[in-house]
Amino acid sequence: TEPFLDIQLNIKDKKDIYESFDDYVAEETLEGENKYDAGDYGLQEAAKGIIFDYFPPVLHLHLLRFQYDPCSDTNVKINDRFEFPEKLDLKKYEQTQQSGTDAHYTLHAVLVHSGDNHGGHYVVFINPN
């Protein structure tokens, strides 16, 4: 169990926050050459993934808009359309309801980068509500 205040979400080929969360919590099977090294028990097939016990009262989401491209050996900015609602319901991603929070969030601000990985500017859009 690890505490957290922010989550880094992949956005490549995702239409919205919920698709990114689905990808974030997707279970990966470790098998074949990618088996888990269980020490004295040797290599084992295993399932690896993330389970949220609960969410913090304030949650920061970092959208990963830069991705390494091995062909060009550079980071490429992803400028695809990506949707996020003003009201976010993450209840389905929460394992338990012991947090005292209800896993519902209201968008407070969006920090936007214009430019590329070599430079640019940041602008913040703040929700007045």
PDB file of C-alpha atoms in Angstrom:
ATOM      1  CA  THR A   1       0.000   0.000   0.000  1.00  0.00           C
ATOM      2  CA  GLU A   2       1.379   3.386  -1.017  1.00  0.00           C
ATOM      3  CA  PRO A   3      -0.041   6.868  -0.398  1.00  0.00           C
ATOM      4  CA  PHE A   4      -0.357   9.148  -3.429  1.00  0.00           C
ATOM      5  CA  LEU A   5      -1.623  12.579  -4.402  1.00  0.00           C
ATOM      6  CA  ASP A   6      -1.189  12.437  -8.175  1.00  0.00           C
ATOM      7  CA  ILE A   7      -1.609   9.956 -11.009  1.00  0.00           C
ATOM      8  CA  GLN A   8       0.176   9.991 -14.363  1.00  0.00           C
ATOM      9  CA  LEU A   9      -2.216   8.870 -17.102  1.00  0.00           C
ATOM     10  CA  ASN A  10      -1.378   7.745 -20.632  1.00  0.00           C
ATOM     11  CA  ILE A  11      -3.459   9.558 -23.221  1.00  0.00           C
ATOM     12  CA  LYS A  12      -2.097   8.075 -26.459  1.00  0.00           C
ATOM     13  CA  ASP A  13      -5.030   6.501 -28.352  1.00  0.00           C
ATOM     14  CA  LYS A  14      -7.425   7.312 -25.484  1.00  0.00           C
ATOM     15  CA  LYS A  15     -10.511   9.483 -25.988  1.00  0.00           C
ATOM     16  CA  ASP A  16     -11.078  10.554 -22.364  1.00  0.00           C
ATOM     17  CA  ILE A  17     -10.094  10.333 -18.688  1.00  0.00           C
ATOM     18  CA  TYR A  18     -12.124   7.163 -18.161  1.00  0.00           C
ATOM     19  CA  GLU A  19     -10.292   5.279 -20.943  1.00  0.00           C
ATOM     20  CA  SER A  20      -7.003   6.427 -19.404  1.00  0.00           C
ATOM     21  CA  PHE A  21      -8.084   5.166 -15.979  1.00  0.00           C
ATOM     22  CA  ASP A  22      -9.176   1.837 -17.503  1.00  0.00           C
ATOM     23  CA  ASP A  23      -5.696   1.519 -19.014  1.00  0.00           C
ATOM     24  CA  TYR A  24      -4.048   2.533 -15.719  1.00  0.00           C
ATOM     25  CA  VAL A  25      -5.763  -0.199 -13.707  1.00  0.00           C
ATOM     26  CA  ALA A  26      -5.577  -2.895 -16.409  1.00  0.00           C
ATOM     27  CA  GLU A  27      -3.985  -6.077 -15.102  1.00  0.00           C
ATOM     28  CA  GLU A  28      -0.840  -7.320 -16.858  1.00  0.00           C
ATOM     29  CA  THR A  29       0.009 -11.029 -16.942  1.00  0.00           C
ATOM     30  CA  LEU A  30       3.685 -11.789 -16.398  1.00  0.00           C
ATOM     31  CA  GLU A  31       4.461 -14.968 -18.338  1.00  0.00           C
ATOM     32  CA  GLY A  32       6.970 -16.463 -20.755  1.00  0.00           C
ATOM     33  CA  GLU A  33      10.207 -14.459 -20.747  1.00  0.00           C
ATOM     34  CA  ASN A  34       8.490 -11.811 -18.603  1.00  0.00           C
ATOM     35  CA  LYS A  35       7.807 -14.039 -15.559  1.00  0.00           C
ATOM     36  CA  TYR A  36       8.061 -12.625 -12.041  1.00  0.00           C
ATOM     37  CA  ASP A  37      11.278 -13.479 -10.177  1.00  0.00           C
ATOM     38  CA  ALA A  38      10.062 -14.861  -6.826  1.00  0.00           C
ATOM     39  CA  GLY A  39      13.546 -15.323  -5.375  1.00  0.00           C
ATOM     40  CA  ASP A  40      13.951 -18.825  -3.916  1.00  0.00           C
ATOM     41  CA  TYR A  41      10.798 -19.949  -5.742  1.00  0.00           C
ATOM     42  CA  GLY A  42      12.211 -19.054  -9.166  1.00  0.00           C
ATOM     43  CA  LEU A  43      10.354 -17.475 -12.060  1.00  0.00           C
ATOM     44  CA  GLN A  44       6.572 -17.524 -11.627  1.00  0.00           C
ATOM     45  CA  GLU A  45       3.622 -16.527 -13.759  1.00  0.00           C
ATOM     46  CA  ALA A  46       1.910 -13.630 -12.019  1.00  0.00           C
ATOM     47  CA  ALA A  47      -0.668 -10.896 -12.426  1.00  0.00           C
ATOM     48  CA  LYS A  48       0.491  -7.303 -11.914  1.00  0.00           C
ATOM     49  CA  GLY A  49      -1.733  -4.290 -11.554  1.00  0.00           C
ATOM     50  CA  ILE A  50      -2.945  -1.342  -9.521  1.00  0.00           C
ATOM     51  CA  ILE A  51      -5.861  -1.364  -7.102  1.00  0.00           C
ATOM     52  CA  PHE A  52      -7.029   1.836  -5.428  1.00  0.00           C
ATOM     53  CA  ASP A  53      -8.072   1.293  -1.811  1.00  0.00           C
ATOM     54  CA  TYR A  54      -9.388   4.839  -1.828  1.00  0.00           C
ATOM     55  CA  PHE A  55      -8.730   8.221  -3.424  1.00  0.00           C
ATOM     56  CA  PRO A  56      -7.376  11.315  -1.650  1.00  0.00           C
ATOM     57  CA  PRO A  57      -9.617  14.341  -1.020  1.00  0.00           C
ATOM     58  CA  VAL A  58      -7.652  16.343  -3.639  1.00  0.00           C
ATOM     59  CA  LEU A  59      -6.382  14.503  -6.714  1.00  0.00           C
ATOM     60  CA  HIS A  60      -3.884  15.785  -9.289  1.00  0.00           C
ATOM     61  CA  LEU A  61      -3.969  14.140 -12.721  1.00  0.00           C
ATOM     62  CA  HIS A  62      -0.904  14.439 -14.934  1.00  0.00           C
ATOM     63  CA  LEU A  63      -1.679  13.698 -18.577  1.00  0.00           C
ATOM     64  CA  LEU A  64       1.357  12.211 -20.303  1.00  0.00           C
ATOM     65  CA  ARG A  65       1.419  14.296 -23.487  1.00  0.00           C
ATOM     66  CA  PHE A  66       5.015  13.417 -24.396  1.00  0.00           C
ATOM     67  CA  GLN A  67       6.004   9.943 -25.547  1.00  0.00           C
ATOM     68  CA  TYR A  68       9.402   8.610 -26.568  1.00  0.00           C
ATOM     69  CA  ASP A  69       9.640   7.645 -30.239  1.00  0.00           C
ATOM     70  CA  PRO A  70      12.474   5.120 -30.772  1.00  0.00           C
ATOM     71  CA  CYS A  71      12.499   5.707 -34.558  1.00  0.00           C
ATOM     72  CA  SER A  72      13.383   9.392 -34.226  1.00  0.00           C
ATOM     73  CA  ASP A  73      15.086   8.984 -30.797  1.00  0.00           C
ATOM     74  CA  THR A  74      13.108  11.980 -29.497  1.00  0.00           C
ATOM     75  CA  ASN A  75      10.110  12.741 -27.341  1.00  0.00           C
ATOM     76  CA  VAL A  76       7.036  13.512 -29.429  1.00  0.00           C
ATOM     77  CA  LYS A  77       4.146  15.615 -28.169  1.00  0.00           C
ATOM     78  CA  ILE A  78       0.683  14.074 -28.414  1.00  0.00           C
ATOM     79  CA  ASN A  79      -1.753  16.763 -29.566  1.00  0.00           C
ATOM     80  CA  ASP A  80      -4.772  14.485 -30.005  1.00  0.00           C
ATOM     81  CA  ARG A  81      -8.179  15.505 -28.676  1.00  0.00           C
ATOM     82  CA  PHE A  82      -8.683  14.310 -25.084  1.00  0.00           C
ATOM     83  CA  GLU A  83     -11.864  14.847 -23.084  1.00  0.00           C
ATOM     84  CA  PHE A  84     -12.325  15.313 -19.344  1.00  0.00           C
ATOM     85  CA  PRO A  85     -15.538  16.245 -17.565  1.00  0.00           C
ATOM     86  CA  GLU A  86     -16.082  19.036 -15.063  1.00  0.00           C
ATOM     87  CA  LYS A  87     -17.444  16.403 -12.641  1.00  0.00           C
ATOM     88  CA  LEU A  88     -15.366  13.216 -12.354  1.00  0.00           C
ATOM     89  CA  ASP A  89     -16.719  10.006 -10.789  1.00  0.00           C
ATOM     90  CA  LEU A  90     -13.965   7.508  -9.938  1.00  0.00           C
ATOM     91  CA  LYS A  91     -16.077   5.271  -7.675  1.00  0.00           C
ATOM     92  CA  LYS A  92     -15.772   2.250 -10.001  1.00  0.00           C
ATOM     93  CA  TYR A  93     -11.975   2.346  -9.644  1.00  0.00           C
ATOM     94  CA  GLU A  94     -12.048   2.305  -5.839  1.00  0.00           C
ATOM     95  CA  GLN A  95     -11.640  -1.028  -4.044  1.00  0.00           C
ATOM     96  CA  THR A  96     -13.239   0.035  -0.746  1.00  0.00           C
ATOM     97  CA  GLN A  97     -15.298   2.921   0.490  1.00  0.00           C
ATOM     98  CA  GLN A  98     -13.331   3.486   3.723  1.00  0.00           C
ATOM     99  CA  SER A  99     -11.698   6.737   2.730  1.00  0.00           C
ATOM    100  CA  GLY A 100     -14.319   9.186   3.896  1.00  0.00           C
ATOM    101  CA  THR A 101     -14.289  10.624   0.361  1.00  0.00           C
ATOM    102  CA  ASP A 102     -16.873   9.641  -2.194  1.00  0.00           C
ATOM    103  CA  ALA A 103     -14.465   9.438  -5.189  1.00  0.00           C
ATOM    104  CA  HIS A 104     -16.311  12.317  -6.879  1.00  0.00           C
ATOM    105  CA  TYR A 105     -14.261  15.303  -7.960  1.00  0.00           C
ATOM    106  CA  THR A 106     -14.927  18.748  -9.377  1.00  0.00           C
ATOM    107  CA  LEU A 107     -12.435  20.071 -11.893  1.00  0.00           C
ATOM    108  CA  HIS A 108     -10.516  22.935 -10.321  1.00  0.00           C
ATOM    109  CA  ALA A 109      -7.926  23.851 -12.958  1.00  0.00           C
ATOM    110  CA  VAL A 110      -6.209  22.681 -16.131  1.00  0.00           C
ATOM    111  CA  LEU A 111      -2.576  23.495 -16.850  1.00  0.00           C
ATOM    112  CA  VAL A 112      -1.908  23.588 -20.606  1.00  0.00           C
ATOM    113  CA  HIS A 113       1.479  23.504 -22.342  1.00  0.00           C
ATOM    114  CA  SER A 114       1.830  25.108 -25.753  1.00  0.00           C
ATOM    115  CA  GLY A 115       4.992  24.315 -27.641  1.00  0.00           C
ATOM    116  CA  ASP A 116       7.114  21.197 -28.000  1.00  0.00           C
ATOM    117  CA  ASN A 117       9.550  19.257 -25.821  1.00  0.00           C
ATOM    118  CA  HIS A 118      12.275  21.869 -26.465  1.00  0.00           C
ATOM    119  CA  GLY A 119      10.316  24.794 -25.101  1.00  0.00           C
ATOM    120  CA  GLY A 120       7.013  26.546 -24.835  1.00  0.00           C
ATOM    121  CA  HIS A 121       4.690  28.225 -22.392  1.00  0.00           C
ATOM    122  CA  TYR A 122       2.224  27.133 -19.744  1.00  0.00           C
ATOM    123  CA  VAL A 123      -1.242  28.615 -19.310  1.00  0.00           C
ATOM    124  CA  VAL A 124      -3.663  27.702 -16.514  1.00  0.00           C
ATOM    125  CA  PHE A 125      -7.430  27.673 -16.883  1.00  0.00           C
ATOM    126  CA  ILE A 126      -9.156  27.908 -13.487  1.00  0.00           C
ATOM    127  CA  ASN A 127     -12.755  26.851 -12.896  1.00  0.00           C
ATOM    128  CA  PRO A 128     -14.412  29.834 -11.168  1.00  0.00           C
ATOM    129  CA  ASN A 129     -17.058  27.539  -9.648  1.00  0.00           C
TER     130      ASN A 129
END
